[in-house]
Short mmCIF file of C-alpha atoms in Angstrom, two decimals:
data_model
loop_
_atom_site.label_atom_id
_atom_site.label_comp_id
_atom_site.label_asym_id
_atom_site.label_seq_id
_atom_site.Cartn_x
_atom_site.Cartn_y
_atom_site.Cartn_z
CA MET A 1 -0.03 -0.03 0.09
CA ARG A 2 1.50 3.10 -1.43
CA LYS A 3 1.44 5.45 1.69
CA SER A 4 0.33 9.30 0.26
CA HIS A 5 2.51 12.18 1.16
CA ALA A 6 0.14 15.94 1.67
CA ARG A 7 2.02 18.22 -0.74
CA LEU A 8 4.00 21.12 1.60
CA GLN A 9 2.99 24.75 1.34
CA VAL A 10 3.28 28.10 3.52
CA SER A 11 -0.23 28.92 4.97
CA PRO A 12 -2.90 29.96 3.77
CA GLU A 13 -2.07 33.67 5.49
CA VAL A 14 1.97 33.87 3.84
CA GLY A 15 0.30 32.23 0.51
CA THR A 16 -1.86 35.54 0.02
CA TRP A 17 0.35 37.98 1.76
CA LEU A 18 2.80 36.72 -1.39
CA ALA A 19 0.43 37.65 -4.15
CA ARG A 20 -0.77 40.32 -2.07
CA ARG A 21 1.92 42.34 -1.00
CA SER A 22 5.13 41.54 -3.63
CA SER A 23 5.74 43.87 -6.24
CA LYS A 24 8.84 44.50 -9.24
CA ALA A 25 9.96 48.28 -8.91
CA GLY A 26 8.66 48.73 -12.65
CA ASP A 27 5.60 48.56 -12.07
CA TRP A 28 6.19 52.21 -11.38
CA THR A 29 7.36 54.97 -12.70
CA ILE A 30 8.91 58.06 -11.70
CA GLU A 31 6.02 59.51 -13.08
CA ASP A 32 3.67 57.78 -11.44
CA LEU A 33 5.00 58.38 -8.39
CA VAL A 34 5.62 62.00 -8.26
CA ALA A 35 1.89 62.06 -8.90
CA ALA A 36 1.35 59.99 -5.99
CA LYS A 37 3.52 62.07 -3.48
CA ARG A 38 0.77 64.94 -3.27
CA GLY A 39 3.08 66.46 -0.84
CA THR A 40 4.49 64.04 0.80
CA THR A 41 7.99 64.38 1.81
CA VAL A 42 11.31 62.10 1.18
CA SER A 43 14.20 61.14 3.14
CA VAL A 44 16.93 58.93 1.83
CA VAL A 45 19.43 57.32 4.17
CA ILE A 46 22.67 55.99 3.23
CA PRO A 47 24.44 54.61 6.65
CA ALA A 48 28.39 54.66 5.42
CA ARG A 49 31.74 53.27 6.79
CA ASN A 50 34.92 53.37 4.68
CA GLU A 51 32.64 53.63 1.28
CA GLU A 52 34.03 56.31 -0.14
CA ALA A 53 35.00 53.65 -3.49
CA THR A 54 30.76 53.37 -4.16
CA VAL A 55 28.93 55.90 -2.42
CA GLY A 56 29.57 59.42 -4.36
CA ALA A 57 27.79 57.43 -7.71
CA ILE A 58 24.57 56.20 -5.35
CA VAL A 59 24.46 59.57 -3.79
CA THR A 60 24.93 61.00 -7.50
CA ALA A 61 22.39 58.95 -9.33
CA ILE A 62 19.97 60.18 -6.54
CA ARG A 63 20.32 63.82 -6.62
CA GLU A 64 20.55 64.00 -10.71
CA GLU A 65 17.29 61.84 -11.18
CA LEU A 66 15.02 61.95 -8.39
CA GLN A 67 15.85 64.96 -5.84
CA GLY A 68 13.75 68.27 -6.97
CA ARG A 69 11.40 65.63 -7.80
CA LEU A 70 10.27 62.95 -5.71
CA VAL A 71 12.93 62.83 -2.98
CA ASP A 72 13.46 65.55 -0.65
CA GLU A 73 16.62 65.05 1.14
CA ILE A 74 19.97 62.67 0.60
CA LEU A 75 21.53 62.05 3.87
CA VAL A 76 24.62 59.79 4.39
CA VAL A 77 25.52 59.10 8.21
CA ASP A 78 29.43 58.46 8.28
CA SER A 79 30.03 55.68 10.93
CA HIS A 80 33.44 56.23 12.02
CA SER A 81 35.25 56.14 8.48
CA THR A 82 38.78 56.25 8.47
CA ASP A 83 38.57 57.43 4.40
CA ALA A 84 37.32 59.67 2.27
CA THR A 85 33.80 58.34 2.55
CA ALA A 86 32.53 62.06 4.25
CA GLU A 87 34.47 64.37 1.42
CA VAL A 88 33.11 62.28 -1.63
CA ALA A 89 29.54 62.16 -0.11
CA ALA A 90 29.80 66.01 0.07
CA ALA A 91 31.20 66.69 -3.15
CA ALA A 92 28.59 64.26 -4.69
CA GLY A 93 25.97 66.44 -3.63
CA ALA A 94 23.90 64.65 -0.24
CA ASP A 95 24.08 66.13 3.52
CA VAL A 96 26.69 64.44 5.35
CA VAL A 97 26.21 63.77 9.18
CA ALA A 98 28.34 62.15 11.67
CA GLN A 99 27.24 59.33 13.77
CA ASP A 100 28.11 60.73 16.89
CA ALA A 101 26.73 64.76 15.60
CA VAL A 102 23.48 63.15 15.96
CA PHE A 103 22.25 63.57 20.32
CA PRO A 104 25.47 63.81 21.73
CA ALA A 105 24.22 64.66 24.41
CA LEU A 106 24.12 59.89 23.90
CA GLU A 107 26.75 58.35 24.64
CA GLY A 108 27.88 57.07 20.87
CA LEU A 109 27.66 53.12 20.63
CA ALA A 110 28.45 51.29 17.19
CA GLY A 111 26.87 49.78 14.84
CA LYS A 112 25.18 49.79 11.43
CA GLY A 113 21.70 50.10 13.24
CA GLU A 114 23.27 53.16 15.17
CA ALA A 115 23.74 54.56 11.62
CA LEU A 116 20.65 54.16 10.99
CA TRP A 117 18.57 55.38 14.16
CA LYS A 118 20.63 59.00 13.79
CA GLY A 119 19.67 58.75 10.55
CA VAL A 120 16.27 58.87 11.28
CA ALA A 121 16.79 61.29 13.66
CA ALA A 122 18.21 63.49 11.14
CA THR A 123 15.55 63.72 8.32
CA THR A 124 11.90 65.04 8.47
CA GLY A 125 10.98 63.13 5.49
CA ASP A 126 7.25 61.48 5.96
CA LEU A 127 8.74 58.55 4.06
CA VAL A 128 12.55 57.66 5.00
CA VAL A 129 14.20 55.21 2.31
CA PHE A 130 17.42 53.48 3.39
CA VAL A 131 19.95 51.92 1.04
CA ASP A 132 22.91 50.68 1.58
CA GLY A 133 27.05 52.81 0.90
CA ASP A 134 28.52 50.06 -0.82
CA LEU A 135 26.75 48.75 -3.66
CA TYR A 136 28.42 49.03 -6.94
CA ASP A 137 25.60 48.10 -8.79
CA PHE A 138 22.59 50.95 -7.54
CA THR A 139 20.19 52.33 -9.58
CA THR A 140 17.68 54.43 -8.78
CA ASP A 141 15.12 51.80 -9.52
CA TYR A 142 15.87 50.59 -5.70
CA VAL A 143 14.70 53.77 -4.33
CA THR A 144 11.77 54.21 -6.76
CA GLY A 145 10.73 50.18 -6.26
CA LEU A 146 10.96 50.58 -2.22
CA LEU A 147 8.84 54.48 -2.91
CA GLY A 148 5.66 52.39 -4.65
CA PRO A 149 3.56 50.67 -2.21
CA LEU A 150 3.90 53.23 -0.17
CA LEU A 151 2.98 56.09 -1.98
CA SER A 152 -0.01 53.90 -3.90
CA ASP A 153 -1.76 52.13 -0.95
CA PRO A 154 -1.11 53.65 3.18
CA SER A 155 -1.85 50.85 4.61
CA VAL A 156 1.66 50.35 3.42
CA ALA A 157 3.98 50.77 6.58
CA TYR A 158 6.74 49.25 5.83
CA VAL A 159 8.71 48.29 2.48
CA LYS A 160 11.62 45.49 2.80
CA GLY A 161 13.51 45.33 -0.60
CA PHE A 162 14.68 42.05 -2.65
CA TYR A 163 16.78 40.91 -5.25
CA HIS A 164 19.40 38.08 -7.26
CA ARG A 165 22.26 38.31 -4.70
CA PRO A 166 25.78 36.99 -6.51
CA LEU A 167 28.74 34.95 -4.37
CA ASN A 168 31.49 36.13 -6.51
CA GLY A 169 35.02 34.71 -5.56
CA ALA A 170 38.06 33.41 -6.65
CA ALA A 171 36.17 30.07 -7.76
CA GLY A 172 34.26 32.15 -9.96
CA SER A 173 30.31 33.10 -9.45
CA GLU A 174 26.78 31.84 -7.60
CA PRO A 175 24.07 33.32 -8.68
CA GLU A 176 22.08 33.27 -5.92
CA GLY A 177 25.18 32.84 -3.75
CA GLY A 178 25.52 36.01 -1.52
CA GLY A 179 22.50 35.89 1.17
CA ARG A 180 24.53 33.43 3.28
CA VAL A 181 23.77 34.61 6.74
CA THR A 182 19.65 34.98 5.55
CA GLU A 183 19.79 31.27 4.41
CA LEU A 184 21.79 29.71 7.78
CA VAL A 185 20.96 31.53 10.23
CA ALA A 186 17.64 34.04 9.73
CA ARG A 187 15.39 32.36 7.18
CA PRO A 188 15.30 28.79 9.58
CA LEU A 189 15.11 30.48 12.58
CA LEU A 190 12.85 32.71 11.03
CA ASN A 191 10.33 29.95 9.63
CA MET A 192 10.28 28.35 13.41
CA PHE A 193 9.21 31.41 15.76
CA TRP A 194 7.75 33.44 12.61
CA PRO A 195 6.68 32.01 10.15
CA GLU A 196 4.76 34.48 9.87
CA LEU A 197 6.77 36.55 7.82
CA SER A 198 8.34 33.47 5.91
CA GLY A 199 7.42 35.05 2.83
CA PHE A 200 10.16 37.85 2.96
CA VAL A 201 12.36 36.72 0.30
CA GLN A 202 15.63 39.01 2.08
CA PRO A 203 14.86 39.91 5.77
CA LEU A 204 18.01 40.75 6.32
CA ALA A 205 17.86 43.00 2.91
CA GLY A 206 19.94 46.52 3.86
CA GLU A 207 17.51 48.58 1.08
CA TYR A 208 13.60 48.69 2.82
CA ALA A 209 11.59 52.08 3.47
CA GLY A 210 8.82 53.28 6.20
CA ARG A 211 6.45 55.70 7.31
CA ARG A 212 8.33 58.05 10.00
CA GLU A 213 5.79 57.17 12.32
CA VAL A 214 6.44 53.65 11.98
CA LEU A 215 10.24 54.21 12.14
CA GLU A 216 10.01 56.45 15.13
CA SER A 217 7.81 54.11 16.97
CA ILE A 218 10.22 51.30 17.63
CA PRO A 219 13.55 50.47 18.79
CA PHE A 220 16.55 49.93 16.46
CA VAL A 221 19.11 47.41 17.63
CA VAL A 222 22.28 49.20 17.12
CA ASN A 223 24.38 46.69 14.89
CA TYR A 224 23.09 43.72 12.63
CA GLY A 225 20.18 42.34 13.84
CA VAL A 226 18.12 45.96 13.51
CA GLU A 227 16.72 44.88 9.89
CA ILE A 228 15.42 41.35 11.63
CA GLY A 229 14.36 43.37 14.80
CA HIS A 230 12.58 45.79 12.18
CA LEU A 231 10.70 43.02 10.96
CA ILE A 232 9.28 41.81 14.34
CA ASP A 233 8.56 44.30 16.01
CA LEU A 234 6.25 45.57 12.73
CA LEU A 235 5.07 42.36 13.11
CA GLU A 236 4.25 42.59 16.37
CA LEU A 237 3.05 46.10 16.50
CA ARG A 238 1.49 46.65 12.66
CA GLY A 239 0.44 42.89 11.53
CA LEU A 240 1.90 41.21 8.42
CA ASP A 241 -0.77 43.56 5.85
CA ALA A 242 1.48 46.43 6.57
CA LEU A 243 4.23 45.13 4.96
CA ALA A 244 5.60 44.69 1.73
CA GLN A 245 8.37 43.79 -0.44
CA VAL A 246 9.76 44.85 -3.87
CA ASP A 247 11.77 42.93 -6.36
CA LEU A 248 14.63 45.42 -6.64
CA GLY A 249 16.22 43.14 -9.72
CA HIS A 250 20.18 42.90 -8.38
CA ARG A 251 22.57 43.51 -6.34
CA VAL A 252 26.15 43.93 -6.07
CA HIS A 253 28.13 45.32 -2.76
CA ARG A 254 31.42 43.95 -0.99
CA HIS A 255 31.44 40.83 0.52
CA GLN A 256 32.55 40.09 4.63
CA SER A 257 34.78 37.24 5.25
CA THR A 258 33.41 34.32 6.84
CA GLN A 259 34.64 35.70 10.48
CA ALA A 260 32.58 38.42 10.35
CA LEU A 261 29.43 37.21 8.46
CA GLY A 262 29.49 35.02 11.73
CA ARG A 263 29.77 38.32 14.26
CA MET A 264 26.98 39.30 12.28
CA SER A 265 25.44 36.14 12.46
CA GLY A 266 25.40 36.02 16.37
CA GLN A 267 23.90 39.67 16.33
CA ILE A 268 21.08 38.68 14.43
CA MET A 269 20.43 35.66 16.56
CA GLN A 270 20.88 37.59 20.18
CA THR A 271 17.99 39.96 18.69
CA LEU A 272 15.87 36.95 17.61
CA PHE A 273 16.35 35.76 21.30
CA ASP A 274 15.25 39.03 22.44
CA ARG A 275 12.53 38.99 20.60
CA LEU A 276 11.53 35.38 21.10
CA GLU A 277 11.61 36.46 25.41
CA ARG A 278 10.49 39.95 25.06
CA HIS A 279 7.25 38.18 23.21
CA GLY A 280 6.64 35.74 25.33
CA ARG A 281 7.48 32.64 22.34
CA LEU A 282 10.08 31.33 24.08
CA VAL A 283 11.69 30.47 28.11
CA THR A 284 14.81 30.10 29.11
CA ALA A 285 16.21 29.13 32.44
CA ILE A 286 19.73 30.82 31.88
CA PRO A 287 19.72 33.72 29.34
CA PRO A 288 22.02 32.99 25.97
CA ALA A 289 26.24 34.00 26.20
CA THR A 290 27.01 36.55 24.64
CA MET A 291 30.49 35.90 24.55
CA LEU A 292 31.97 34.74 20.53
CA ALA A 293 35.13 32.66 20.34
CA GLN A 294 36.33 32.75 16.51
CA PHE A 295 39.84 31.20 15.57
CA GLN A 296 42.12 32.57 12.76
CA ARG A 297 45.83 31.89 12.09
CA GLY A 298 49.01 33.60 14.21
CA ALA A 299 49.92 32.39 17.55
CA SER A 300 49.28 29.27 20.07
CA ALA A 301 46.45 30.02 22.00
CA ASP A 302 46.36 27.32 25.12
CA GLY A 303 47.45 24.68 23.33
CA VAL A 304 45.85 25.27 19.95
CA GLU A 305 48.21 26.81 17.36
CA ARG A 306 45.27 29.45 16.39
CA GLU A 307 45.24 32.87 17.56
CA LEU A 308 41.99 32.59 19.86
CA VAL A 309 39.15 36.05 19.02
CA LEU A 310 36.81 37.16 21.50
CA THR A 311 33.80 38.83 20.41
CA ASP A 312 31.43 40.55 22.58
CA LEU A 313 27.82 39.55 20.71
CA SER A 314 25.14 41.82 22.86
CA SER A 315 23.14 43.69 21.14
CA PRO A 316 22.58 47.01 23.04
CA GLN A 317 19.39 49.15 20.94
CA ARG A 318 18.07 52.76 20.78
CA PRO A 319 14.27 53.32 22.13
CA PRO A 320 11.92 54.18 19.62
CA LEU A 321 12.60 58.33 18.72
CA ASP A 322 9.10 59.47 19.62
CA SER A 323 9.56 57.93 23.49
CA LEU A 324 12.61 60.64 23.79
CA PRO A 325 12.14 63.42 26.21
CA ALA A 326 12.55 66.00 23.58
CA ALA A 327 15.32 68.16 26.42
CA ILE A 328 17.79 65.94 23.91
CA ARG A 329 15.83 66.10 20.65
CA PRO A 330 17.08 69.32 19.63
CA GLU A 331 14.74 71.08 16.73
CA ASN A 332 17.31 70.74 14.51
CA ALA A 333 19.34 67.21 14.96
CA LEU A 334 21.29 67.15 11.52
CA GLN A 335 24.74 68.77 12.25
CA GLU A 336 27.02 68.52 9.41
CA THR A 337 30.30 67.37 9.64
CA ALA A 338 33.75 69.91 9.80
#
């Protein structure tokens, strides 16, 4: 007797969401979006750390094609760069702010999420679009695609980008190999604990956009846990139908080392476990340890012919901007770097 196997499929909720809330950047033209804008203001925030090779071209494209029509403000948040990132971005036409110059009364923290949080604070647009500063093949379709759902549907609060991400290396190119942390860490854990988010093609994508009042209502994890924290928090606060995703085509960027991806993975896992506890989905007697031990070529450590490298994966977070007291919120948080 042949055993029957039920066909695997996502939940009806996710299936409906995929059809309803997934789109392509080409679904809207600039003219469509300008017509839909109707006085809505748009800020583009670009977090950048040592991105002098790429940030200028990104700023130039946005300024020449979109500023004055669709985009009202371009801000590069210089995240402790040691190269000419700030100078290149300013020469290309962006406003530039040093990460620690926003809310100087607060002790500065290190990390991408800190730069994003400061970027929201230092801009004024009704809609905020985030674009990473390390893209080699940037086109303004990234910005128009992310704005499409927000300008055309008031029920959409937050939009994630997704794309094909090749992994280029000495052995050649793997067409879809660029999302290693997504496939090995973020996606399995989201499917286990927040299966409602399983329809996101790239939950860790650095290109996304949201309404200001929404972005100011959620905390920002200061490191690489920021993106997964956003999705979980907004799912809990707004529900799945307030979230959307847009196919932005193709993305090529600077790849990080395997050890750097290990540290990123640890930060993402710390954030997810924090949300599990926060939302009552997992109770543990002992919280996860935050120390990550890695080994690399180098001096011997305790008899092992490797150098032991320790990293603290603690994932502090900034509170929702709308919860900050007025005393530390200057009328104009933007302070240009010297």
